[in-house]
């Protein structure tokens, strides 16, 4: 079986801050690295869970766009929260999605995230 791997990269989402790609498309499946609330234009980290969640979703949208996909194509999300009490994130996250096709998901609380942000989200999408 031939494996087709394509690195997906866009200036509309933050550049990787380590040895990883923003996303990889492998045989029609897009694996998006965890996105944090960094504004790609300024490099600044947004503060406050509401602003942070919106920026993370915008970053994810930019990567999906670069791959020719939308949030409707997302099949799996992983959400990392510094504090599970910041679950207002859930309503903001849901506002970007189509309620008729929510992806599978888990949300976990972690002790620390890159750049000391409050939320990080990764996704898997399928080009069908």
N, CA and C atoms as an extended XYZ file, in Angstrom:
384
Properties=species:S:1:pos:R:3:atomname:S:1:resname:S:1:resid:I:1 pbc="F F F"
N         0.845       -1.179        0.000 N   UNK     1
C         0.000        0.000        0.000 CA  UNK     1
C         0.892        1.245        0.000 C   UNK     1
N         0.588        2.167       -0.892 N   UNK     2
C         1.351        3.404       -0.986 CA  UNK     2
C         0.809        4.406        0.027 C   UNK     2
N         1.703        4.936        0.829 N   UNK     3
C         1.314        5.944        1.808 CA  UNK     3
C         1.680        7.304        1.249 C   UNK     3
N         0.682        8.168        1.143 N   UNK     4
C         0.886        9.518        0.647 CA  UNK     4
C         0.868       10.469        1.838 C   UNK     4
N         1.997       11.097        2.124 N   UNK     5
C         2.102       12.033        3.244 CA  UNK     5
C         2.400       13.419        2.700 C   UNK     5
N         1.598       14.380        3.158 N   UNK     6
C         1.783       15.775        2.764 CA  UNK     6
C         1.827       16.627        4.035 C   UNK     6
N         2.839       17.469        4.142 N   UNK     7
C         2.933       18.410        5.255 CA  UNK     7
C         2.020       19.592        4.938 C   UNK     7
N         1.127       19.927        5.868 N   UNK     8
C         0.229       21.064        5.710 CA  UNK     8
C         0.768       22.205        6.570 C   UNK     8
N         0.916       23.361        5.952 N   UNK     9
C         1.452       24.518        6.662 CA  UNK     9
C         0.787       25.789        6.136 C   UNK     9
N         0.512       26.718        7.038 N   UNK    10
C        -0.076       27.997        6.651 CA  UNK    10
C         0.448       29.103        7.556 C   UNK    10
N         0.606       30.289        6.986 N   UNK    11
C         0.998       31.456        7.775 CA  UNK    11
C        -0.176       31.990        8.594 C   UNK    11
N        -1.393       31.477        8.341 N   UNK    12
C        -2.591       31.927        9.048 CA  UNK    12
C        -2.788       31.225       10.384 C   UNK    12
N        -1.856       30.370       10.750 N   UNK    13
C        -1.840       29.715       12.063 CA  UNK    13
C        -0.412       29.838       12.585 C   UNK    13
N        -0.231       29.758       13.903 N   UNK    14
C         1.122       29.914       14.451 CA  UNK    14
C         2.089       28.864       13.900 C   UNK    14
N         3.307       29.302       13.646 N   UNK    15
C         4.352       28.369       13.222 CA  UNK    15
C         4.646       27.407       14.371 C   UNK    15
N         5.082       26.221       14.025 N   UNK    16
C         5.453       25.239       15.042 CA  UNK    16
C         6.561       25.810       15.925 C   UNK    16
N         6.452       25.560       17.233 N   UNK    17
C         7.473       26.050       18.164 CA  UNK    17
C         8.382       24.913       18.633 C   UNK    17
N         8.452       23.883       17.821 N   UNK    18
C         9.284       22.733       18.121 CA  UNK    18
C         9.452       21.886       16.878 C   UNK    18
N        10.012       20.683       17.028 N   UNK    19
C        10.244       19.810       15.875 CA  UNK    19
C         8.984       19.033       15.479 C   UNK    19
N         8.004       19.749       14.956 N   UNK    20
C         6.755       19.134       14.497 CA  UNK    20
C         6.141       19.997       13.403 C   UNK    20
N         5.165       19.450       12.694 N   UNK    21
C         4.449       20.165       11.638 CA  UNK    21
C         3.121       20.663       12.186 C   UNK    21
N         2.585       21.711       11.570 N   UNK    22
C         1.239       22.151       11.946 CA  UNK    22
C         0.252       21.008       11.733 C   UNK    22
N         0.420       20.300       10.619 N   UNK    23
C        -0.459       19.170       10.328 CA  UNK    23
C         0.180       18.282        9.263 C   UNK    23
N        -0.255       17.022        9.240 N   UNK    24
C         0.136       16.065        8.210 CA  UNK    24
C        -1.122       15.447        7.623 C   UNK    24
N        -1.169       15.373        6.294 N   UNK    25
C        -2.259       14.679        5.602 CA  UNK    25
C        -1.689       13.348        5.140 C   UNK    25
N        -2.261       12.263        5.620 N   UNK    26
C        -1.805       10.934        5.254 CA  UNK    26
C        -2.991       10.151        4.709 C   UNK    26
N        -2.934        9.843        3.415 N   UNK    27
C        -4.006        9.092        2.755 CA  UNK    27
C        -5.388        9.650        3.059 C   UNK    27
N        -5.534       10.972        2.995 N   UNK    28
C        -6.839       11.608        3.179 CA  UNK    28
C        -7.222       11.888        4.622 C   UNK    28
N        -6.356       11.543        5.564 N   UNK    29
C        -6.624       11.827        6.974 CA  UNK    29
C        -5.674       12.936        7.415 C   UNK    29
N        -6.238       14.008        7.974 N   UNK    30
C        -5.459       15.149        8.433 CA  UNK    30
C        -5.270       15.077        9.941 C   UNK    30
N        -4.030       15.088       10.366 N   UNK    31
C        -3.676       15.081       11.781 CA  UNK    31
C        -3.143       16.473       12.117 C   UNK    31
N        -3.901       17.229       12.915 N   UNK    32
C        -3.516       18.601       13.263 CA  UNK    32
C        -2.874       18.601       14.640 C   UNK    32
N        -1.665       19.167       14.710 N   UNK    33
C        -0.982       19.307       16.000 CA  UNK    33
C        -1.785       20.214       16.921 C   UNK    33
N        -1.577       20.050       18.219 N   UNK    34
C        -2.264       20.881       19.194 CA  UNK    34
C        -2.022       22.356       18.926 C   UNK    34
N        -3.109       23.116       18.934 N   UNK    35
C        -3.035       24.557       18.702 CA  UNK    35
C        -3.269       25.291       20.015 C   UNK    35
N        -2.458       26.317       20.237 N   UNK    36
C        -2.599       27.142       21.424 CA  UNK    36
C        -3.090       28.528       20.978 C   UNK    36
N        -3.502       29.375       21.922 N   UNK    37
C        -4.079       30.678       21.561 CA  UNK    37
C        -3.050       31.740       21.206 C   UNK    37
N        -2.232       31.435       20.225 N   UNK    38
C        -1.244       32.402       19.745 CA  UNK    38
C        -1.778       33.046       18.476 C   UNK    38
N        -1.770       34.357       18.444 N   UNK    39
C        -2.169       35.094       17.253 CA  UNK    39
C        -1.040       34.963       16.230 C   UNK    39
N        -1.301       34.359       15.074 N   UNK    40
C        -0.219       34.136       14.116 CA  UNK    40
C         0.346       35.428       13.533 C   UNK    40
N        -0.426       36.498       13.532 N   UNK    41
C         0.044       37.762       12.971 CA  UNK    41
C         1.026       38.475       13.896 C   UNK    41
N         0.801       38.353       15.210 N   UNK    42
C         1.618       39.095       16.173 CA  UNK    42
C         2.532       38.209       17.011 C   UNK    42
N         2.208       36.911       17.074 N   UNK    43
C         2.960       36.003       17.930 CA  UNK    43
C         2.586       36.129       19.399 C   UNK    43
N         1.594       36.968       19.685 N   UNK    44
C         1.174       37.176       21.070 CA  UNK    44
C         0.201       36.098       21.511 C   UNK    44
N         0.275       35.771       22.799 N   UNK    45
C        -0.644       34.813       23.408 CA  UNK    45
C        -1.830       35.591       23.962 C   UNK    45
N        -3.038       35.177       23.591 N   UNK    46
C        -4.227       35.818       24.132 CA  UNK    46
C        -4.447       35.344       25.557 C   UNK    46
N        -5.147       36.136       26.349 N   UNK    47
C        -5.351       35.824       27.752 CA  UNK    47
C        -6.846       35.761       28.060 C   UNK    47
N        -7.226       34.799       28.882 N   UNK    48
C        -8.623       34.606       29.247 CA  UNK    48
C        -9.209       33.474       28.432 C   UNK    48
N        -9.870       32.547       29.075 N   UNK    49
C       -10.318       31.318       28.411 CA  UNK    49
C       -11.207       31.567       27.201 C   UNK    49
N       -12.074       32.591       27.244 N   UNK    50
C       -12.943       32.849       26.094 CA  UNK    50
C       -12.121       33.274       24.878 C   UNK    50
N       -11.259       34.284       25.044 N   UNK    51
C       -10.417       34.747       23.934 CA  UNK    51
C        -9.482       33.639       23.471 C   UNK    51
N        -8.950       32.886       24.417 N   UNK    52
C        -8.028       31.805       24.077 CA  UNK    52
C        -8.718       30.749       23.215 C   UNK    52
N        -9.923       30.358       23.610 N   UNK    53
C       -10.634       29.311       22.857 CA  UNK    53
C       -10.959       29.785       21.447 C   UNK    53
N       -11.426       31.027       21.309 N   UNK    54
C       -11.695       31.560       19.964 CA  UNK    54
C       -10.434       31.529       19.106 C   UNK    54
N        -9.293       31.939       19.661 N   UNK    55
C        -8.054       31.961       18.873 CA  UNK    55
C        -7.614       30.552       18.487 C   UNK    55
N        -7.734       29.615       19.401 N   UNK    56
C        -7.381       28.225       19.093 CA  UNK    56
C        -8.253       27.714       17.938 C   UNK    56
N        -9.551       27.992       18.000 N   UNK    57
C       -10.446       27.519       16.938 CA  UNK    57
C       -10.130       28.209       15.614 C   UNK    57
N        -9.768       29.481       15.644 N   UNK    58
C        -9.370       30.186       14.416 CA  UNK    58
C        -8.094       29.575       13.838 C   UNK    58
N        -7.159       29.212       14.702 N   UNK    59
C        -5.927       28.577       14.235 CA  UNK    59
C        -6.227       27.223       13.599 C   UNK    59
N        -7.100       26.453       14.240 N   UNK    60
C        -7.496       25.157       13.678 CA  UNK    60
C        -8.195       25.349       12.333 C   UNK    60
N        -9.071       26.357       12.243 N   UNK    61
C        -9.782       26.644       10.998 CA  UNK    61
C        -8.797       26.972        9.877 C   UNK    61
N        -7.769       27.739       10.191 N   UNK    62
C        -6.774       28.116        9.182 CA  UNK    62
C        -6.061       26.883        8.632 C   UNK    62
N        -5.755       25.937        9.504 N   UNK    63
C        -5.071       24.711        9.064 CA  UNK    63
C        -6.027       23.841        8.256 C   UNK    63
N        -7.263       23.726        8.711 N   UNK    64
C        -8.269       22.989        7.930 CA  UNK    64
C        -8.417       23.618        6.548 C   UNK    64
N        -8.508       24.949        6.481 N   UNK    65
C        -8.622       25.653        5.197 CA  UNK    65
C        -7.440       25.324        4.287 C   UNK    65
N        -6.236       25.328        4.854 N   UNK    66
C        -5.032       25.049        4.063 CA  UNK    66
C        -5.056       23.639        3.482 C   UNK    66
N        -5.759       22.742        4.156 N   UNK    67
C        -5.866       21.362        3.684 CA  UNK    67
C        -7.110       21.142        2.822 C   UNK    67
N        -7.899       22.195        2.618 N   UNK    68
C        -9.125       22.064        1.823 CA  UNK    68
C       -10.252       21.384        2.582 C   UNK    68
N       -10.236       21.498        3.907 N   UNK    69
C       -11.248       20.863        4.752 CA  UNK    69
C       -11.981       21.900        5.596 C   UNK    69
N       -13.035       21.460        6.281 N   UNK    70
C       -13.799       22.317        7.181 CA  UNK    70
C       -13.998       21.585        8.503 C   UNK    70
N       -14.587       22.270        9.467 N   UNK    71
C       -14.887       21.625       10.748 CA  UNK    71
C       -15.852       20.450       10.570 C   UNK    71
N       -16.644       20.442        9.492 N   UNK    72
C       -17.543       19.302        9.225 CA  UNK    72
C       -16.755       18.023        8.952 C   UNK    72
N       -15.500       18.154        8.533 N   UNK    73
C       -14.660       16.996        8.223 CA  UNK    73
C       -13.921       16.451        9.445 C   UNK    73
N       -13.999       17.154       10.565 N   UNK    74
C       -13.291       16.731       11.773 CA  UNK    74
C       -13.992       15.523       12.378 C   UNK    74
N       -13.229       14.470       12.630 N   UNK    75
C       -13.794       13.249       13.209 CA  UNK    75
C       -13.394       13.055       14.668 C   UNK    75
N       -12.342       13.770       15.127 N   UNK    76
C       -11.849       13.578       16.500 CA  UNK    76
C       -11.164       14.839       16.981 C   UNK    76
N       -11.480       15.232       18.201 N   UNK    77
C       -10.806       16.365       18.856 CA  UNK    77
C       -10.262       15.907       20.197 C   UNK    77
N        -9.148       16.476       20.577 N   UNK    78
C        -8.624       16.296       21.929 CA  UNK    78
C        -8.416       17.685       22.505 C   UNK    78
N        -9.022       17.918       23.668 N   UNK    79
C        -8.948       19.226       24.321 CA  UNK    79
C        -8.206       19.075       25.631 C   UNK    79
N        -7.201       19.924       25.793 N   UNK    80
C        -6.418       19.960       27.027 CA  UNK    80
C        -6.732       21.277       27.733 C   UNK    80
N        -7.215       21.189       28.959 N   UNK    81
C        -7.521       22.373       29.767 CA  UNK    81
C        -6.627       22.401       30.990 C   UNK    81
N        -6.148       23.586       31.314 N   UNK    82
C        -5.367       23.726       32.536 CA  UNK    82
C        -6.269       23.616       33.766 C   UNK    82
N        -7.534       24.037       33.601 N   UNK    83
C        -8.482       23.991       34.705 CA  UNK    83
C        -9.845       23.558       34.179 C   UNK    83
N       -10.339       22.422       34.633 N   UNK    84
C       -11.620       21.906       34.155 CA  UNK    84
C       -12.772       22.861       34.491 C   UNK    84
N       -12.565       23.787       35.429 N   UNK    85
C       -13.584       24.798       35.732 CA  UNK    85
C       -13.744       25.803       34.598 C   UNK    85
N       -12.825       25.816       33.629 N   UNK    86
C       -12.899       26.702       32.464 CA  UNK    86
C       -13.743       26.083       31.354 C   UNK    86
N       -14.805       25.388       31.737 N   UNK    87
C       -15.591       24.659       30.747 CA  UNK    87
C       -16.472       25.564       29.891 C   UNK    87
N       -16.416       26.902       30.120 N   UNK    88
C       -17.055       27.836       29.192 CA  UNK    88
C       -16.464       27.628       27.793 C   UNK    88
N       -15.271       27.045       27.763 N   UNK    89
C       -14.630       26.684       26.496 CA  UNK    89
C       -15.579       25.857       25.639 C   UNK    89
N       -16.375       25.019       26.249 N   UNK    90
C       -17.246       24.089       25.529 CA  UNK    90
C       -18.228       24.810       24.606 C   UNK    90
N       -18.855       25.879       25.086 N   UNK    91
C       -19.823       26.618       24.270 CA  UNK    91
C       -19.148       27.298       23.083 C   UNK    91
N       -17.964       27.830       23.311 N   UNK    92
C       -17.223       28.491       22.229 CA  UNK    92
C       -16.794       27.455       21.192 C   UNK    92
N       -16.243       26.354       21.652 N   UNK    93
C       -15.849       25.250       20.770 CA  UNK    93
C       -17.045       24.817       19.913 C   UNK    93
N       -18.182       24.597       20.549 N   UNK    94
C       -19.379       24.128       19.843 CA  UNK    94
C       -19.862       25.135       18.805 C   UNK    94
N       -19.641       26.434       19.046 N   UNK    95
C       -20.132       27.464       18.117 CA  UNK    95
C       -19.437       27.399       16.756 C   UNK    95
N       -18.295       26.744       16.677 N   UNK    96
C       -17.566       26.613       15.409 CA  UNK    96
C       -17.975       25.349       14.643 C   UNK    96
N       -18.715       24.481       15.284 N   UNK    97
C       -19.042       23.178       14.706 CA  UNK    97
C       -20.483       23.106       14.243 C   UNK    97
N       -20.752       22.158       13.375 N   UNK    98
C       -22.111       21.866       12.920 CA  UNK    98
C       -22.681       20.825       13.870 C   UNK    98
N       -23.772       21.167       14.547 N   UNK    99
C       -24.338       20.268       15.564 CA  UNK    99
C       -24.831       18.949       14.986 C   UNK    99
N       -24.982       18.871       13.662 N   UNK   100
C       -25.442       17.611       13.065 CA  UNK   100
C       -24.296       16.614       12.869 C   UNK   100
N       -23.052       17.074       13.099 N   UNK   101
C       -21.926       16.157       12.876 CA  UNK   101
C       -20.758       16.454       13.822 C   UNK   101
N       -21.052       16.543       15.126 N   UNK   102
C       -19.975       16.754       16.094 CA  UNK   102
C       -18.953       15.625       16.007 C   UNK   102
N       -17.670       15.966       16.175 N   UNK   103
C       -16.651       14.916       16.191 CA  UNK   103
C       -16.630       14.184       17.528 C   UNK   103
N       -16.012       13.029       17.553 N   UNK   104
C       -15.716       12.356       18.822 CA  UNK   104
C       -14.708       13.243       19.558 C   UNK   104
N       -14.655       13.107       20.893 N   UNK   105
C       -13.793       14.031       21.633 CA  UNK   105
C       -13.511       13.523       23.034 C   UNK   105
N       -12.366       13.950       23.562 N   UNK   106
C       -12.122       13.851       24.992 CA  UNK   106
C       -11.575       15.187       25.448 C   UNK   106
N       -11.854       15.506       26.699 N   UNK   107
C       -11.343       16.725       27.320 CA  UNK   107
C       -10.658       16.314       28.608 C   UNK   107
N        -9.400       16.721       28.758 N   UNK   108
C        -8.648       16.340       29.946 CA  UNK   108
C        -8.028       17.577       30.587 C   UNK   108
N        -7.908       17.524       31.894 N   UNK   109
C        -7.217       18.582       32.625 CA  UNK   109
C        -5.757       18.189       32.750 C   UNK   109
N        -4.894       19.158       32.479 N   UNK   110
C        -3.452       18.922       32.564 CA  UNK   110
C        -2.826       19.973       33.480 C   UNK   110
N        -1.658       19.683       33.996 N   UNK   111
C        -1.041       20.598       34.960 CA  UNK   111
C        -0.377       21.799       34.299 C   UNK   111
N         0.054       21.649       33.049 N   UNK   112
C         0.750       22.749       32.389 CA  UNK   112
C         0.647       22.567       30.875 C   UNK   112
N         0.547       23.686       30.155 N   UNK   113
C         0.507       23.670       28.696 CA  UNK   113
C         1.594       24.607       28.167 C   UNK   113
N         1.984       24.454       26.885 N   UNK   114
C         3.010       25.327       26.318 CA  UNK   114
C         2.666       26.806       26.506 C   UNK   114
N         3.670       27.599       26.807 N   UNK   115
C         3.521       29.046       26.989 CA  UNK   115
C         2.544       29.381       28.119 C   UNK   115
N         2.264       28.400       28.983 N   UNK   116
C         1.384       28.583       30.148 CA  UNK   116
C        -0.038       29.006       29.763 C   UNK   116
N        -0.518       28.536       28.592 N   UNK   117
C        -1.881       28.860       28.159 CA  UNK   117
C        -2.891       28.016       28.932 C   UNK   117
N        -4.163       28.351       28.766 N   UNK   118
C        -5.233       27.642       29.472 CA  UNK   118
C        -5.885       26.537       28.659 C   UNK   118
N        -5.692       26.552       27.327 N   UNK   119
C        -6.346       25.552       26.476 CA  UNK   119
C        -5.469       25.250       25.254 C   UNK   119
N        -5.476       23.981       24.864 N   UNK   120
C        -4.833       23.511       23.637 CA  UNK   120
C        -5.762       22.472       23.034 C   UNK   120
N        -5.937       22.519       21.711 N   UNK   121
C        -6.826       21.568       21.033 CA  UNK   121
C        -6.116       20.997       19.809 C   UNK   121
N        -6.196       19.677       19.656 N   UNK   122
C        -5.719       19.010       18.447 CA  UNK   122
C        -6.922       18.355       17.773 C   UNK   122
N        -6.801       18.080       16.478 N   UNK   123
C        -7.915       17.482       15.740 CA  UNK   123
C        -7.408       16.491       14.698 C   UNK   123
N        -8.300       15.592       14.344 N   UNK   124
C        -8.114       14.678       13.222 CA  UNK   124
C        -9.329       14.878       12.314 C   UNK   124
N        -9.053       15.057       11.023 N   UNK   125
C       -10.122       15.252       10.054 CA  UNK   125
C        -9.930       14.281        8.904 C   UNK   125
N       -11.012       14.001        8.193 N   UNK   126
C       -10.960       13.063        7.067 CA  UNK   126
C       -11.479       13.733        5.805 C   UNK   126
N       -10.682       13.643        4.767 N   UNK   127
C       -11.079       14.194        3.458 CA  UNK   127
C       -11.834       13.098        2.731 C   UNK   127
N       -13.150       13.204        2.762 N   UNK   128
C       -13.961       12.122        2.195 CA  UNK   128
C       -14.646       12.465        0.924 C   UNK   128
